[in-house]
Coordinates of C-alpha atoms in Angstrom, one line a residue:
Chain E
X55 CA -41.2 23.5 87.9
X56 CA -40.8 20.5 90.3
X57 CA -42.8 20.4 93.5
X58 CA -40.6 20.2 96.6
X59 CA -42.9 17.7 98.3
X60 CA -41.7 15.0 95.9
X61 CA -38.2 15.4 97.1
X62 CA -36.5 13.1 99.7
X63 CA -37.1 14.6 103.2
X64 CA -33.4 15.0 103.8
X65 CA -33.1 17.2 100.7
X66 CA -36.4 19.0 101.3
X67 CA -35.3 20.1 104.8
X68 CA -32.4 22.0 103.4
X69 CA -34.6 24.4 101.4
X70 CA -35.4 27.9 102.5
X71 CA -39.0 28.9 103.1
X72 CA -40.9 29.6 99.9
X73 CA -37.9 28.4 97.8
X74 CA -39.1 27.0 94.5
X75 CA -37.4 23.9 93.1
X76 CA -36.7 24.3 89.4
X77 CA -34.7 21.3 88.7
X78 CA -33.4 18.1 90.4
X79 CA -30.8 15.8 89.0
X80 CA -28.0 13.4 89.7
X81 CA -24.7 12.6 87.9
X82 CA -25.0 9.8 85.5
X83 CA -23.5 6.9 87.5
X84 CA -22.7 4.8 84.4
X85 CA -20.7 7.6 82.8
X86 CA -18.8 8.1 86.1
X87 CA -18.1 4.4 86.2
X88 CA -16.8 4.4 82.6
X89 CA -14.5 7.4 83.4
X90 CA -12.7 5.1 85.9
X91 CA -12.0 2.5 83.3
X92 CA -8.4 3.5 82.8
X93 CA -7.8 3.0 86.5
X94 CA -9.3 -0.4 86.3
X95 CA -7.2 -1.3 83.2
X96 CA -4.1 -0.4 85.1
X97 CA -5.3 -2.0 88.4
X98 CA -6.0 -5.5 87.0
X99 CA -2.5 -6.3 85.8
X100 CA -0.9 -4.5 88.7
X101 CA -2.9 -6.6 91.2
X102 CA -2.3 -9.8 89.3
X103 CA 1.4 -9.3 89.2
X104 CA 1.4 -8.4 92.9
X105 CA -0.6 -11.5 93.9
X106 CA 1.7 -13.6 91.7
X107 CA 4.7 -12.2 93.5
X108 CA 3.1 -12.9 96.9
X109 CA 2.3 -16.5 95.9
X110 CA 5.9 -17.0 94.6
X111 CA 7.2 -15.6 97.9
X112 CA 5.2 -18.1 99.9
X113 CA 5.9 -21.1 97.8
X114 CA 9.5 -20.7 96.7
X115 CA 12.3 -22.1 98.7
X116 CA 16.0 -21.5 98.2
X117 CA 18.5 -24.0 99.6
X118 CA 15.7 -25.4 101.9
X119 CA 14.8 -22.0 103.3
X120 CA 11.4 -20.4 102.8
X121 CA 11.3 -17.0 101.2
X122 CA 8.0 -15.8 102.9
X123 CA 9.8 -12.6 104.1
X124 CA 9.7 -11.3 100.6
X125 CA 6.0 -10.9 101.0
X126 CA 6.8 -7.7 103.1
X127 CA 7.5 -6.2 99.7
X128 CA 4.5 -7.7 98.0
X129 CA 1.8 -6.9 100.5
X130 CA 1.8 -3.1 100.1
X131 CA 1.7 -3.5 96.3
X132 CA -1.2 -5.9 96.6
X133 CA -3.1 -3.6 99.0
X134 CA -2.6 -0.7 96.6
X135 CA -3.9 -2.9 93.7
X136 CA -7.0 -3.8 95.7
X137 CA -7.5 -0.1 96.5
X138 CA -7.3 0.8 92.8
X139 CA -9.7 -2.0 92.0
X140 CA -12.2 -0.6 94.4
X141 CA -12.1 2.9 92.8
X142 CA -14.8 2.2 90.2
X143 CA -17.2 0.8 92.9
X144 CA -16.6 3.7 95.3
X145 CA -17.1 6.2 92.4
X146 CA -20.4 4.4 91.4
X147 CA -21.8 4.4 94.9
X148 CA -20.6 8.0 95.7
X149 CA -22.3 9.1 92.5
X150 CA -25.6 7.5 93.3
X151 CA -25.7 9.4 96.6
X152 CA -25.0 12.8 94.9
X153 CA -27.9 15.1 94.1
X154 CA -28.0 18.4 92.4
X155 CA -30.7 20.9 93.0
X156 CA -31.5 24.2 91.3
X157 CA -34.0 26.5 92.9
X158 CA -35.1 30.1 92.1
X159 CA -32.4 31.3 94.6
X160 CA -29.6 28.8 95.0
X161 CA -27.8 25.8 93.6
X162 CA -27.3 22.8 95.9
X163 CA -24.8 19.9 95.8
X164 CA -26.1 17.4 98.3
X165 CA -24.3 14.2 99.3
X166 CA -26.5 11.7 101.1
X167 CA -25.2 8.9 103.3
X168 CA -24.4 8.4 106.9
X169 CA -23.2 12.0 107.0
X170 CA -25.2 14.4 104.8
X171 CA -23.2 17.1 103.2
X172 CA -24.9 20.1 101.7
X173 CA -23.2 22.8 99.6
X174 CA -25.4 25.8 98.9
X175 CA -24.5 28.5 96.4
X176 CA -26.6 31.7 95.8
X177 CA -27.1 32.0 92.0
X178 CA -25.9 35.5 91.9
X179 CA -22.4 34.4 93.1
X180 CA -22.0 32.1 90.0
X181 CA -20.6 33.5 86.9
X182 CA -18.9 32.5 83.6
X183 CA -20.4 29.2 82.8
X184 CA -18.5 26.5 81.0
X185 CA -20.6 23.7 79.4
X186 CA -19.1 20.5 78.2
X187 CA -21.5 18.1 76.5
X188 CA -21.4 14.8 74.8
X189 CA -24.3 12.7 73.5
X190 CA -27.0 14.5 75.6
X191 CA -25.0 14.3 78.8
X192 CA -22.6 16.9 80.1
X193 CA -21.1 19.1 82.8
X194 CA -21.9 22.6 83.9
X195 CA -19.0 24.5 85.6
X196 CA -19.5 27.9 87.2
X197 CA -16.8 30.2 88.6
X198 CA -17.6 31.2 92.2
X199 CA -17.4 34.8 93.1
X200 CA -18.6 36.8 96.1
X201 CA -18.4 36.0 99.8
X202 CA -16.3 32.9 99.7
X203 CA -16.0 33.0 103.5
X204 CA -19.4 31.3 103.8
X205 CA -19.0 27.9 105.5
X206 CA -20.7 26.0 102.6
X207 CA -18.1 27.4 100.2
X208 CA -15.4 25.4 101.9
X209 CA -15.3 22.7 99.3
X210 CA -15.7 25.0 96.3
X211 CA -13.0 27.3 97.6
X212 CA -10.5 24.5 96.9
X213 CA -11.3 24.5 93.3
X214 CA -12.9 28.0 92.8
X215 CA -15.8 26.5 91.0
X216 CA -19.2 24.8 91.3
X217 CA -19.7 21.8 89.2
X218 CA -22.8 19.8 88.1
X219 CA -21.1 16.8 86.7
X220 CA -22.4 14.4 84.0
X221 CA -26.0 15.5 84.1
X222 CA -28.6 14.8 81.5
X223 CA -29.4 17.7 79.1
X224 CA -27.1 20.3 80.6
X225 CA -28.2 22.8 77.9
X226 CA -31.8 22.7 79.1
X227 CA -30.7 23.4 82.6
X228 CA -28.6 26.3 81.5
X229 CA -31.5 27.8 79.6
X230 CA -33.8 27.3 82.5
X231 CA -31.5 29.1 84.8
X232 CA -31.0 31.9 82.4
X233 CA -34.7 32.3 81.9
X234 CA -35.6 32.3 85.5
X235 CA -32.7 34.7 86.3
X236 CA -34.1 37.1 83.8
X237 CA -37.6 36.9 85.3
X238 CA -36.1 37.4 88.7
X239 CA -34.3 40.5 87.7
Chain R
X46 CA -26.8 41.0 63.3
X47 CA -25.7 37.5 62.7
X48 CA -23.0 36.8 60.1
X49 CA -24.4 34.3 57.6
X50 CA -21.2 32.1 57.8
X51 CA -21.9 31.3 61.5
X52 CA -22.7 27.6 61.8
X53 CA -26.0 26.5 63.4
X54 CA -24.5 25.3 66.6
X55 CA -22.9 28.7 67.1
X56 CA -26.2 30.5 66.4
X57 CA -27.8 28.2 69.0
X58 CA -25.6 29.5 71.7
X59 CA -26.9 33.0 71.5
X60 CA -29.4 34.4 74.0
X61 CA -32.6 36.1 72.9
X62 CA -31.8 39.6 71.8
X63 CA -28.1 39.0 71.9
X64 CA -26.2 40.1 68.8
X65 CA -22.8 39.1 67.5
X66 CA -20.2 41.8 67.0
X67 CA -17.4 39.6 65.8
X68 CA -17.0 35.9 65.0
X69 CA -13.8 34.1 64.0
X70 CA -11.7 31.0 64.1
X71 CA -8.0 30.5 64.8
X72 CA -6.0 31.4 61.7
X73 CA -5.5 28.7 59.1
X74 CA -1.9 29.6 59.0
X75 CA -1.5 28.8 62.7
X76 CA -3.5 25.6 62.3
X77 CA -1.3 24.4 59.5
X78 CA 1.9 25.3 61.2
X79 CA 1.1 23.6 64.5
X80 CA -0.4 20.6 62.8
X81 CA 2.8 20.3 60.7
X82 CA 5.0 20.6 63.8
X83 CA 3.0 17.8 65.5
X84 CA 3.1 15.6 62.4
X85 CA 6.9 16.0 62.1
X86 CA 7.3 15.2 65.8
X87 CA 5.2 12.1 65.5
X88 CA 7.1 10.9 62.4
X89 CA 10.5 11.5 64.1
X90 CA 9.3 9.6 67.2
X91 CA 8.2 6.6 65.1
X92 CA 11.4 6.6 63.0
X93 CA 13.8 6.8 65.9
X94 CA 12.1 5.0 68.7
X95 CA 9.3 2.7 67.6
X96 CA 11.2 1.0 64.7
X97 CA 13.5 -0.7 67.2
X98 CA 10.5 -2.2 69.0
X99 CA 8.8 -3.5 65.8
X100 CA 10.9 -6.7 65.5
X101 CA 11.4 -7.3 69.2
X102 CA 11.4 -11.0 70.1
X103 CA 11.0 -12.2 66.6
X104 CA 12.1 -15.8 66.3
X105 CA 12.4 -16.3 70.1
X106 CA 10.6 -19.1 71.8
X107 CA 8.7 -17.6 74.7
X108 CA 6.7 -19.5 77.3
X109 CA 2.9 -19.2 77.4
X110 CA 3.0 -16.7 80.3
X111 CA 5.4 -14.4 78.5
X112 CA 3.2 -14.6 75.4
X113 CA 0.3 -13.4 77.4
X114 CA 2.3 -10.5 78.8
X115 CA 3.5 -9.8 75.2
X116 CA -0.1 -9.6 74.1
X117 CA -1.0 -7.0 76.8
X118 CA 2.1 -4.9 75.8
X119 CA 1.1 -5.2 72.1
X120 CA -2.5 -3.9 73.0
X121 CA -1.1 -1.0 74.9
X122 CA 1.4 -0.3 72.1
X123 CA -1.4 -0.2 69.5
X124 CA -3.4 2.3 71.6
X125 CA -0.3 4.4 71.9
X126 CA 0.4 4.2 68.2
X127 CA -3.2 5.2 67.4
X128 CA -2.9 8.2 69.8
X129 CA 0.4 9.2 68.2
X130 CA -0.8 8.9 64.6
X131 CA -4.1 10.6 65.2
X132 CA -2.6 13.5 67.0
X133 CA -2.1 15.7 63.9
X134 CA -5.6 15.0 62.8
X135 CA -7.0 15.9 66.3
X136 CA -5.0 19.1 66.4
X137 CA -6.2 20.1 62.9
X138 CA -9.9 19.3 63.9
X139 CA -9.5 21.2 67.1
X140 CA -8.5 24.4 65.2
X141 CA -11.2 23.9 62.5
X142 CA -14.0 23.3 65.1
X143 CA -13.1 26.2 67.4
X144 CA -15.1 29.4 67.1
X145 CA -14.5 32.7 69.0
X146 CA -17.6 34.8 69.3
X147 CA -17.9 38.3 70.7
X148 CA -21.4 39.5 71.4
X149 CA -22.7 42.7 72.9
X150 CA -22.8 40.9 76.3
X151 CA -20.3 38.0 76.3
X152 CA -17.1 36.4 74.9
X153 CA -17.8 32.8 73.9
X154 CA -15.3 30.1 72.9
X155 CA -17.0 27.1 71.3
X156 CA -14.8 24.0 70.6
X157 CA -15.7 20.6 69.3
X158 CA -18.3 19.3 66.9
X159 CA -21.9 18.5 67.1
X160 CA -21.6 15.5 69.4
X161 CA -18.8 16.6 71.8
X162 CA -18.8 20.2 72.5
X163 CA -17.3 22.7 75.0
X164 CA -18.8 26.1 75.4
X165 CA -17.0 28.7 77.5
X166 CA -19.0 31.8 78.3
X167 CA -17.6 34.9 79.9
X168 CA -19.6 38.0 80.7
X169 CA -17.8 41.0 79.3
X170 CA -17.9 42.8 82.6
X171 CA -16.0 40.1 84.4
X172 CA -12.8 39.9 82.3
X173 CA -9.9 42.3 82.0
X174 CA -7.3 42.4 79.2
X175 CA -4.1 40.7 80.4
X176 CA -1.8 40.6 77.4
X177 CA -1.4 40.2 73.6
X178 CA 1.3 38.0 72.3
X179 CA 2.5 37.6 68.7
X180 CA 3.3 34.0 67.7
X181 CA 4.0 32.6 64.3
X182 CA 2.6 35.7 62.6
X183 CA -0.7 35.7 64.4
X184 CA -1.9 37.4 67.6
X185 CA -3.1 35.7 70.8
X186 CA -5.3 37.8 73.0
X187 CA -5.6 36.8 76.7
X188 CA -8.0 38.2 79.2
X189 CA -7.9 37.6 83.0
X190 CA -11.1 35.9 84.2
X191 CA -12.3 35.6 87.8
X192 CA -11.5 32.4 89.7
X193 CA -8.8 29.9 89.5
X194 CA -8.2 26.3 88.7
X195 CA -5.7 23.7 89.9
X196 CA -3.0 22.6 87.4
X197 CA -1.6 19.1 87.1
X198 CA 0.8 19.9 90.0
X199 CA -2.1 21.0 92.2
X200 CA -1.0 24.7 92.1
X201 CA -3.7 27.3 91.8
X202 CA -3.7 29.2 88.5
X203 CA -5.7 32.3 87.4
X204 CA -8.5 31.6 85.0
X205 CA -7.9 33.1 81.6
X206 CA -9.8 33.5 78.4
X207 CA -7.7 33.1 75.2
X208 CA -8.5 33.9 71.6
X209 CA -5.6 32.1 69.9
X210 CA -4.4 32.6 66.4
X211 CA -6.1 35.9 65.5
X212 CA -5.1 37.7 62.3
X213 CA -3.5 41.0 63.6
X214 CA -5.9 43.1 61.4
X215 CA -8.9 41.5 63.2
X216 CA -7.8 42.5 66.7
X217 CA -9.3 46.0 66.4
X218 CA -12.6 44.4 65.3
X219 CA -12.8 42.2 68.3
X220 CA -12.4 44.7 71.0
X221 CA -11.6 48.4 71.6
X222 CA -9.8 47.4 74.8
X223 CA -6.0 47.8 74.8
X224 CA -3.9 44.9 75.8
X225 CA -0.5 45.1 77.4
X226 CA 2.2 43.6 75.3
X227 CA 3.7 40.3 76.5
X228 CA 6.8 42.0 77.8
X229 CA 4.8 44.5 79.8
X230 CA 2.6 41.8 81.2
X231 CA 5.6 39.8 82.4
X232 CA 6.8 43.0 84.2
X233 CA 3.5 43.6 85.9
X234 CA 3.0 40.0 87.0
X235 CA 6.5 39.2 88.2
X236 CA 6.9 39.1 92.0
X237 CA 8.4 42.2 93.8
X238 CA 12.1 42.0 94.6

């Protein structure tokens, strides 16, 4: 079991009194980055063509008249391209700020940053686990049941599930949670 | 009691003291039929659509920029062809690597091999029989599971557990629960008029 005093103060302050931390983890940022590769592959030619169009709009003249006004079409496409190019970076930094926590009573999904977001799910409300694993990493996905009117369920209510995404050794965590649930009951 | 034919990765999924009451895979008949349908669809697509693109631009004198764009299109085309040609193999492997396990506590669906694996676990108490449907000479059993998921359109859909391609004679070994027939299930789930 992990001692809660080694946790960042922002995370530690979210725990209930006498709550024992069993496991702390984060999504694998590199895996998340790789999962955005298709977007990047699409974004590079998209942005290149958009920028090429913009350059053509500013440099081409027809019968002595400048065609800069065509950039009105090119600008939104270029902006969208830049937005798509930023997706991998945003995903990477978002992932490095995400923390998963399993205690003897609850599971937490904590998002650190300027605004701290804490989702807290009592373990008895999580059923029917789906585990997807690949090369030692994987995802655990629980269905949420019970009192979904709780404020911290707002995000999970949109999807109906609680996800620990791209964590190391998901099977070990699954076994740990099962063992501790048995002892608890 | 664990059937001896259960592979190790299936045995590893069991909890201490948990015993298997039934284990099976989608029927070979169904796997063969669906793989054959996918194979025929892929071949037809290649014959009727891709053959026209094979000789596109041959003999033409393109500028350097167009050659670059051509290379990008060729790369995407090759990925597409790989996905098309490997589809029947992937379908076949999916069927051969899928195991349905019924234990005294849970229904488990295990798909994938040793490296990439998906394990769906449902406590027996949480699922209710939704329907049974006969398809290509085999039976598909569907349970309603708690919770929902978002489909590709963003609509909420009820979670379900499916045992696909079960030999009809095996259904009684899997569960003693009675499943509504597909026609009855449609009646009960259609909106009131």
